[in-house]
PDB file of C-alpha atoms in Angstrom:
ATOM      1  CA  UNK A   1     103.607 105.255  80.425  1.00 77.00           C
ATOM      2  CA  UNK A   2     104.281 107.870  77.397  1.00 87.00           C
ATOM      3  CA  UNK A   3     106.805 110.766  78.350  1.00 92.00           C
ATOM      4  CA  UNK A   4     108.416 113.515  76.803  1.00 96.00           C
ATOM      5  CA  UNK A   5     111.123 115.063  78.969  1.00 97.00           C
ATOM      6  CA  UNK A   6     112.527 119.015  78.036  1.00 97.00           C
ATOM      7  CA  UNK A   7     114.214 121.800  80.357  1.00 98.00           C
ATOM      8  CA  UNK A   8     111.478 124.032  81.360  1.00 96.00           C
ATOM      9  CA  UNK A   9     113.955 127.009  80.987  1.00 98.00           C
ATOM     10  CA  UNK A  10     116.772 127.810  78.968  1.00 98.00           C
ATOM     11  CA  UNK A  11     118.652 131.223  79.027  1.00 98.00           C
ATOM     12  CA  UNK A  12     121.231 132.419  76.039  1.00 98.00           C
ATOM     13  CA  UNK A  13     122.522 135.652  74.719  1.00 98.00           C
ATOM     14  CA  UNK A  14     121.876 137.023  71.436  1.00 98.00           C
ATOM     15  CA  UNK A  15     124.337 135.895  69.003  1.00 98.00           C
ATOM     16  CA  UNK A  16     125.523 132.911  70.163  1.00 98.00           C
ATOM     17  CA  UNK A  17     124.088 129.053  70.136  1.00 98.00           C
ATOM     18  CA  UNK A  18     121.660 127.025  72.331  1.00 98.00           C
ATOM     19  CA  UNK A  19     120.424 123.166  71.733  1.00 98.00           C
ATOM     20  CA  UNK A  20     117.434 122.361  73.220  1.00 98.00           C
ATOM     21  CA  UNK A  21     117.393 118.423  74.446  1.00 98.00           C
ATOM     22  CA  UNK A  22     114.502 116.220  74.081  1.00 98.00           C
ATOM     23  CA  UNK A  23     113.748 112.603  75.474  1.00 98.00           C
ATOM     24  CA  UNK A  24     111.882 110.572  75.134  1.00 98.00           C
ATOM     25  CA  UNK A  25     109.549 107.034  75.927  1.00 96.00           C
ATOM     26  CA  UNK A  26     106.941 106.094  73.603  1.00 95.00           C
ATOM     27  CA  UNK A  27     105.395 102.911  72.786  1.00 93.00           C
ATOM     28  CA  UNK A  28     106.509 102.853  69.228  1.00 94.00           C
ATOM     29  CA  UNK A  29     108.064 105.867  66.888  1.00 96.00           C
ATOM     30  CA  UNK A  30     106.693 107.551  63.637  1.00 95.00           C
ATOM     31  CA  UNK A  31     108.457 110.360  63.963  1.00 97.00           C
ATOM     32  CA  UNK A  32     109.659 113.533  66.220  1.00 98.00           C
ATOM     33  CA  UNK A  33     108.488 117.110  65.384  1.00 98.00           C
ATOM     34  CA  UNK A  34     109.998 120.779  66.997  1.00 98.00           C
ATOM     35  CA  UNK A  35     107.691 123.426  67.197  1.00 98.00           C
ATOM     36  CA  UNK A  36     107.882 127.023  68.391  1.00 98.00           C
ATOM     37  CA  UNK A  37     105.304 128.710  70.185  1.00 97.00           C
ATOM     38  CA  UNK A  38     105.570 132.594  71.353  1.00 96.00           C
ATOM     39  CA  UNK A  39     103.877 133.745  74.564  1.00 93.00           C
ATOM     40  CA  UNK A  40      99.887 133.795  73.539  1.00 90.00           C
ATOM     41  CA  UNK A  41     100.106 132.455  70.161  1.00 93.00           C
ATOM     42  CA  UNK A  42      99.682 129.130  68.777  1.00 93.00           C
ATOM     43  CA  UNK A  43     102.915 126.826  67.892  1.00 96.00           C
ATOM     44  CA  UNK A  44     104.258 126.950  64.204  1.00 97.00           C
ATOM     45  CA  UNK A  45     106.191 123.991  62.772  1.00 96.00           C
ATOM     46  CA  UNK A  46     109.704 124.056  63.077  1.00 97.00           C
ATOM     47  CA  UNK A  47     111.061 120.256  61.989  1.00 97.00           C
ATOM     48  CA  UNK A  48     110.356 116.861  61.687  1.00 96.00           C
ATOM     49  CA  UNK A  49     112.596 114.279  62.126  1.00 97.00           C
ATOM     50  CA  UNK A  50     111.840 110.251  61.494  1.00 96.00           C
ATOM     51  CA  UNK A  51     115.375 108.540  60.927  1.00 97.00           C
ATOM     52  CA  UNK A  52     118.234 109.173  62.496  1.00 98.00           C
ATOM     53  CA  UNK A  53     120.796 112.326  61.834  1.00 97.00           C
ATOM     54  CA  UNK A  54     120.771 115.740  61.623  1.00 97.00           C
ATOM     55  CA  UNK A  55     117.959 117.914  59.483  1.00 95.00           C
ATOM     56  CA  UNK A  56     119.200 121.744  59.051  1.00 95.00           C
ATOM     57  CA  UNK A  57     116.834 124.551  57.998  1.00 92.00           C
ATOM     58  CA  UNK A  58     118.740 128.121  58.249  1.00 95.00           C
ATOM     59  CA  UNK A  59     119.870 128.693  61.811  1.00 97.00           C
ATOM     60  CA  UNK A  60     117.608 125.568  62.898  1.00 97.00           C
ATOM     61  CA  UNK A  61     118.829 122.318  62.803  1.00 98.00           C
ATOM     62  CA  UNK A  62     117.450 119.276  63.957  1.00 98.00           C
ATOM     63  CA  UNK A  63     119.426 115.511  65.375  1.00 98.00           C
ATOM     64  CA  UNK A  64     117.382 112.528  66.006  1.00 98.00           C
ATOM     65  CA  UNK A  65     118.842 109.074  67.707  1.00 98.00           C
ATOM     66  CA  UNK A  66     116.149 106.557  67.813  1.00 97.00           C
ATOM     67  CA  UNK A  67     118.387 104.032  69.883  1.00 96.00           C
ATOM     68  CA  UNK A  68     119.098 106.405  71.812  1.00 97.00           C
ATOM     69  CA  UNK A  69     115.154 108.257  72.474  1.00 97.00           C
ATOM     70  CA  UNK A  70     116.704 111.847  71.836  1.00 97.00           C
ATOM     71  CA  UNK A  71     116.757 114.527  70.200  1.00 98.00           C
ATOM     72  CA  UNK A  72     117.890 118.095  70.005  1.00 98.00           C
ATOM     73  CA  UNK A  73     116.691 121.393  68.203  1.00 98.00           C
ATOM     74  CA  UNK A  74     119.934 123.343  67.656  1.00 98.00           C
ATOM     75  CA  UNK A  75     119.902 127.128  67.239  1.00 98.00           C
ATOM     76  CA  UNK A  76     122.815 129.248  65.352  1.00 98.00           C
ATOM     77  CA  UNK A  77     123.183 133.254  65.591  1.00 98.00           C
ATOM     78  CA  UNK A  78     120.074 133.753  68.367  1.00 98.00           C
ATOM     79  CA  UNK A  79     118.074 137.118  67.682  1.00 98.00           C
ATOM     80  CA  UNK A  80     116.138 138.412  70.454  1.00 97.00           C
ATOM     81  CA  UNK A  81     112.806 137.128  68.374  1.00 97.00           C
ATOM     82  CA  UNK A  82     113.999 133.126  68.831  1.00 98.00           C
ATOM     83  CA  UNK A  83     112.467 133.760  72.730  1.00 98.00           C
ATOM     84  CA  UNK A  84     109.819 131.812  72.627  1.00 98.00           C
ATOM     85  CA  UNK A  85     108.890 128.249  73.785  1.00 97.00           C
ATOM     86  CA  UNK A  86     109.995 124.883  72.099  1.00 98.00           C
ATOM     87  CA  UNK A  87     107.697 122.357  71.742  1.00 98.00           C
ATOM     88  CA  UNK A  88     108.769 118.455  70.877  1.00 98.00           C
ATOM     89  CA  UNK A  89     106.395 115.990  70.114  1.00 97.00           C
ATOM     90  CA  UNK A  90     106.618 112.083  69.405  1.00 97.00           C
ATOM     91  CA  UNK A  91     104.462 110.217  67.177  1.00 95.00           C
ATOM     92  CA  UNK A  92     103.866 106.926  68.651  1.00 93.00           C
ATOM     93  CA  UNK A  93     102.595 103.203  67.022  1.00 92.00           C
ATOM     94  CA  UNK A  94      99.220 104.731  66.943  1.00 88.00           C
ATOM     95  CA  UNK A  95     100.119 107.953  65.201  1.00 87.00           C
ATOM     96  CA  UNK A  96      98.680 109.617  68.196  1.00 89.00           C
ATOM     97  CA  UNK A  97     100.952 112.332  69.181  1.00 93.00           C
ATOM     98  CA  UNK A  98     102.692 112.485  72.928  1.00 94.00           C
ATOM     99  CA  UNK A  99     103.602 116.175  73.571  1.00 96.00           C
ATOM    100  CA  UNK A 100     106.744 117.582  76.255  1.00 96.00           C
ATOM    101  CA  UNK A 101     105.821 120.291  78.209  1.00 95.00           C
ATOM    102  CA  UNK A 102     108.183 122.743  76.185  1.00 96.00           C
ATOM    103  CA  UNK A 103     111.161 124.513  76.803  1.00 98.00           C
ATOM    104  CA  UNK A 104     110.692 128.146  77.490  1.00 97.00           C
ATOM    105  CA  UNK A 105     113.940 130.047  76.104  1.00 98.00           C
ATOM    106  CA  UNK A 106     114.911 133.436  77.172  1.00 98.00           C
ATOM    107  CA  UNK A 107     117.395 135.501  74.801  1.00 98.00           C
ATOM    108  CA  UNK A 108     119.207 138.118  76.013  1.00 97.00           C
ATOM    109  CA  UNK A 109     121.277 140.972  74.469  1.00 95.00           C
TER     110      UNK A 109
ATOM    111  CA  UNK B   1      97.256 128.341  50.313  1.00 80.00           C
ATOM    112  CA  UNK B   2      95.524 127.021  53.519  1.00 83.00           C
ATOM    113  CA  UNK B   3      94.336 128.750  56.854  1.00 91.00           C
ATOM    114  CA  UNK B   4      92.506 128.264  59.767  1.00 94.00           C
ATOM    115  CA  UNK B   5      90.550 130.403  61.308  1.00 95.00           C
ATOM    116  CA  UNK B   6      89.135 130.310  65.733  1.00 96.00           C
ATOM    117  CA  UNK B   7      87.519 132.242  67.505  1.00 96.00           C
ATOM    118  CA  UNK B   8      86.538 133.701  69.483  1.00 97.00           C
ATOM    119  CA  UNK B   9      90.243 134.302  71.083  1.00 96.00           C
ATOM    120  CA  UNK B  10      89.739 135.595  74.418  1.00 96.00           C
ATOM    121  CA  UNK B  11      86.516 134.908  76.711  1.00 96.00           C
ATOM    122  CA  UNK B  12      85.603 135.123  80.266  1.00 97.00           C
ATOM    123  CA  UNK B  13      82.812 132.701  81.314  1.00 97.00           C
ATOM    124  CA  UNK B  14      80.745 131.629  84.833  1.00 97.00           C
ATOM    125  CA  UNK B  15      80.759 128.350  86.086  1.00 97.00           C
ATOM    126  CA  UNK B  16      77.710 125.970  84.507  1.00 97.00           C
ATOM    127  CA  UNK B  17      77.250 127.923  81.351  1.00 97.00           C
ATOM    128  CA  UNK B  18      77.757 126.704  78.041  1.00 97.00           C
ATOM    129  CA  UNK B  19      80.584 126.859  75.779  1.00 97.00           C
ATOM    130  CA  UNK B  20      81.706 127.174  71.855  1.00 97.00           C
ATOM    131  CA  UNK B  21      84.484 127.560  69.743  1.00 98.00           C
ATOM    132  CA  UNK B  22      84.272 127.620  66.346  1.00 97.00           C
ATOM    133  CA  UNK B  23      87.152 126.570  64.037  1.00 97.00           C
ATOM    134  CA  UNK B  24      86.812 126.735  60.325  1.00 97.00           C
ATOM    135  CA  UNK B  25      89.838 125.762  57.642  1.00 96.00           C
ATOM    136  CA  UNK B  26      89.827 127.390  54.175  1.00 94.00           C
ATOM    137  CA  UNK B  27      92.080 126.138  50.773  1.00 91.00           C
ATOM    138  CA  UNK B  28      91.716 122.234  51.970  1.00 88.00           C
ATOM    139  CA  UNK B  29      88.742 119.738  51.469  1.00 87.00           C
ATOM    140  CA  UNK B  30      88.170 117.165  54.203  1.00 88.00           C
ATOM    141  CA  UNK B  31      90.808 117.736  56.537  1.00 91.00           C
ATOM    142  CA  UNK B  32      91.986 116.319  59.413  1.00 93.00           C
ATOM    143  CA  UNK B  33      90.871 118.285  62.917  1.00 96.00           C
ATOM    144  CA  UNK B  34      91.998 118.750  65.942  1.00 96.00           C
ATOM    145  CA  UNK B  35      90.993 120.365  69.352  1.00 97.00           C
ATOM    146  CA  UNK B  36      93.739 120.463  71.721  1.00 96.00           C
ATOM    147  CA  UNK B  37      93.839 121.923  75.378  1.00 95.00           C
ATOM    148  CA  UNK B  38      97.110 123.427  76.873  1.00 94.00           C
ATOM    149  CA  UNK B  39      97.154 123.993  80.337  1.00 87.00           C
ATOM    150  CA  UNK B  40     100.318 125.683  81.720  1.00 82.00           C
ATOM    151  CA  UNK B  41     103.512 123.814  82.651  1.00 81.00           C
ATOM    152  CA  UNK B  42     101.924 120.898  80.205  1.00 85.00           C
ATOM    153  CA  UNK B  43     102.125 119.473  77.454  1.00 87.00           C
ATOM    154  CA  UNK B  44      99.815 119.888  74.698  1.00 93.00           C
ATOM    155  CA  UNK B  45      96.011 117.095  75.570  1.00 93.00           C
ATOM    156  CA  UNK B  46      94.247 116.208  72.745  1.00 94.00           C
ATOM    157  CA  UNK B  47      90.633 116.424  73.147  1.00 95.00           C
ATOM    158  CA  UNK B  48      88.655 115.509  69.938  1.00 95.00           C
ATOM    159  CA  UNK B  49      90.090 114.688  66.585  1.00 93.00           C
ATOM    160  CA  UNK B  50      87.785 114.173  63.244  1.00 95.00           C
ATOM    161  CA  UNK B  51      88.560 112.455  59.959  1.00 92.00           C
ATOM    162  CA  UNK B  52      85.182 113.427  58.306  1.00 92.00           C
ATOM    163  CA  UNK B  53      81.850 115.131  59.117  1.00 92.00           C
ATOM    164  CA  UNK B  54      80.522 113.465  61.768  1.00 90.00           C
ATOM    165  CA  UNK B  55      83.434 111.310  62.403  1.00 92.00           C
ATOM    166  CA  UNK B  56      84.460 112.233  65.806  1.00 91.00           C
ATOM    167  CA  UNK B  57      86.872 110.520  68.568  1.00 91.00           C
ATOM    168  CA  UNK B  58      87.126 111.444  71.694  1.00 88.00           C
ATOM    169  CA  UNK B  59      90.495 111.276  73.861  1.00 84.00           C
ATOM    170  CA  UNK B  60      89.643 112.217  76.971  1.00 80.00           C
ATOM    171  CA  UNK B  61      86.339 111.705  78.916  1.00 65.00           C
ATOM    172  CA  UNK B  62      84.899 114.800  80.154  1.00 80.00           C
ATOM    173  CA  UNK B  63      82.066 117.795  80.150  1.00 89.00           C
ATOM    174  CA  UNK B  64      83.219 118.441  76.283  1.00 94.00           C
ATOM    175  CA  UNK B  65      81.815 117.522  73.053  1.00 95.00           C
ATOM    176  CA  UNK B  66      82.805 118.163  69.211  1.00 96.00           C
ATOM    177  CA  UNK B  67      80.936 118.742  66.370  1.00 96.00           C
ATOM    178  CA  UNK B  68      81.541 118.574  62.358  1.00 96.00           C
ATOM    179  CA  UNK B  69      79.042 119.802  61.231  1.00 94.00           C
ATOM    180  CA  UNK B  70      80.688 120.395  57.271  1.00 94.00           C
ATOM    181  CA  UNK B  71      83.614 119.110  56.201  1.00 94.00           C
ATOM    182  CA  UNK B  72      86.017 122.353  56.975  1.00 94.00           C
ATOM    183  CA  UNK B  73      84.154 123.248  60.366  1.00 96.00           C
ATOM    184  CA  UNK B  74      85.153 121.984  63.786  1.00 97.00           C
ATOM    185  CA  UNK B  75      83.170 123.281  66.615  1.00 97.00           C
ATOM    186  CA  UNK B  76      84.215 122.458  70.183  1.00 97.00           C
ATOM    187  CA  UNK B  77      80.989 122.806  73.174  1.00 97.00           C
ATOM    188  CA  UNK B  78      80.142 122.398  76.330  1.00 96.00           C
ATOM    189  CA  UNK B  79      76.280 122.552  78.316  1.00 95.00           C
ATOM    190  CA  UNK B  80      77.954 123.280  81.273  1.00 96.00           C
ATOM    191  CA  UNK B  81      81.382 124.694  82.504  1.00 96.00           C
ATOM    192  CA  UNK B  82      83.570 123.670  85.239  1.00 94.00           C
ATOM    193  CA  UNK B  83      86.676 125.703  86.468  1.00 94.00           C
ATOM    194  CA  UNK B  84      89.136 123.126  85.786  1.00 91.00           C
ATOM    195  CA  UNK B  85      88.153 123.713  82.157  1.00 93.00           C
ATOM    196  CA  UNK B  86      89.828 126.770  82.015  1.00 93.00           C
ATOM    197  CA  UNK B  87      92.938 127.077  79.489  1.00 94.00           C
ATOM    198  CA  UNK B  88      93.953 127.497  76.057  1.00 96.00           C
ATOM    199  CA  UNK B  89      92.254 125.636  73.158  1.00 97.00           C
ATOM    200  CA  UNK B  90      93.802 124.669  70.176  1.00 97.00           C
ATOM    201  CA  UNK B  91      92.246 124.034  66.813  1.00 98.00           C
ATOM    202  CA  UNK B  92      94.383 122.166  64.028  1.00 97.00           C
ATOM    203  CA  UNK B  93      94.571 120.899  60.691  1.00 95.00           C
ATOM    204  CA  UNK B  94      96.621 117.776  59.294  1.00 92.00           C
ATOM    205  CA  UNK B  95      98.259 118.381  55.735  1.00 85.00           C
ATOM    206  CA  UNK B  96      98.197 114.813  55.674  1.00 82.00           C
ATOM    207  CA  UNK B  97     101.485 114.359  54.279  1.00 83.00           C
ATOM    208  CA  UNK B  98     103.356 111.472  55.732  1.00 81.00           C
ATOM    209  CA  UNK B  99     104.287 113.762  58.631  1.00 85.00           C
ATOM    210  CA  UNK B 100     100.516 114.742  58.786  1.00 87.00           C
ATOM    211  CA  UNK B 101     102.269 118.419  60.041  1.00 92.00           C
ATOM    212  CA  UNK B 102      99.745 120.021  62.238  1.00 95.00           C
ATOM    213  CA  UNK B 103      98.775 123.929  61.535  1.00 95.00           C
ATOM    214  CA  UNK B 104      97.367 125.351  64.777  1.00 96.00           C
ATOM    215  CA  UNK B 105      94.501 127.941  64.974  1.00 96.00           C
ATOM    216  CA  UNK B 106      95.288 131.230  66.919  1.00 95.00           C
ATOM    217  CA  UNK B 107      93.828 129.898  69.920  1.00 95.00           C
ATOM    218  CA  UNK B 108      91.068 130.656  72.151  1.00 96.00           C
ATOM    219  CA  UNK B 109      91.910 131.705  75.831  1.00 96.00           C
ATOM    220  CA  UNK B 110      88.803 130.354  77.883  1.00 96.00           C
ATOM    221  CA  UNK B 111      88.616 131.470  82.053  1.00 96.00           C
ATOM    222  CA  UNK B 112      86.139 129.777  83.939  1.00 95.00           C
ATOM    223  CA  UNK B 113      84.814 132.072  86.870  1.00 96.00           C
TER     224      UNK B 113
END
């Protein structure tokens, strides 16, 4: 079977730096995608990864190892508004997309 | 720019009445949509995706049905509700880039009493 495997919880402190992991077994890849989703509200796009190495955007940053099946969202200088919960998602050989269960990170001061 | 638009957000229904969301995209012609279920503690289920109007596929067997009727309008229905399909529903578009990046609807928070 498909699955995507994520902590359920992460905890950090404002300020400092937390990397979310992601695994993952798919039948095929077409690519890995990060998305955040605060309590009630629908999840925005964060990243999108399809070969291997690391994609940066600001304080996000994205790896991908495709040997490997992993991946990890990696966030600098954590404000109180990063608590939300992180979503990863894997494209598979049918372009369908196989969703984790998301990691739900707390920030505090 | 595009946006999608769901509603309605919030809504309380009884068991064995009927159901439907409406989902409508603006600033895109013949889009890509999506319904998607989240329950909690789960991943995101994809229940209905549509290439065209009238095109629809269904992923999962079950009391739901889809509807396109126009190109930028995705309606998600049901005759008759069970409690199990209580959760949050998901509409999306595909920018059908290579990534085909999905932009989610604000959701629609369906209980089942």
């Amino acid at each position: 079977g498909q699955n995507i495997d994520q902590p359920t919880e992460m905890t950090a402190t404002e300020g400092a730096i937390v990397q979310i992991n992601c695994t993952y077994q798919t039948s095929g890849f077409n690519g890995l995608f990060w998305y955040q989703q605060h309590a009630g509200e629908a999840p925005t796009f964060l990243s999108y990864n399809v070969l291997d190495g690391l994609e940066e955007k600001g304080r996000f940053s994205s790896f991908l190892s495709r040997s490997k099946g992993y991946s990890y969202l990696l966030l600098k200088e954590l404000q109180m508004k990063d608590s939300a919960s992180y979503l990863c998602a894997v494209r598979d050989s049918n372009y369908q997309l196989i969703w984790g269960a998301g990691t739900k990170l707390i920030i505090k001061p | 720019s595009q946006t999608i638009h769901q509603w309605p957000a919030t809504l309380v229904q009884p068991v064995g009445s009927p159901l439907s969301l409406e989902c409508t995209v603006e600033g895109t012609s013949n889009p890509n949509l999506y319904w998607y279920r989240q329950a909690a503690g789960r991943g995101l289920q994809l229940l209905f995706y549509s290439v065209g109007i009238g095109q629809i596929s269904s992923e999962v067997p079950q009391n739901l049905s889809a509807s396109r009727p126009q190109d930028r309008q995705f309606i998600l229905s049901s005759k008759k509700l069970l409690l199990s399909d209580s959760g949050f529903y998901l509409c999306a578009w595909g920018d059908g880039s290579g990534a085909n990046v999905l932009t989610f609807g604000a959701g629609s928070r369906l209980t089942v009493l």
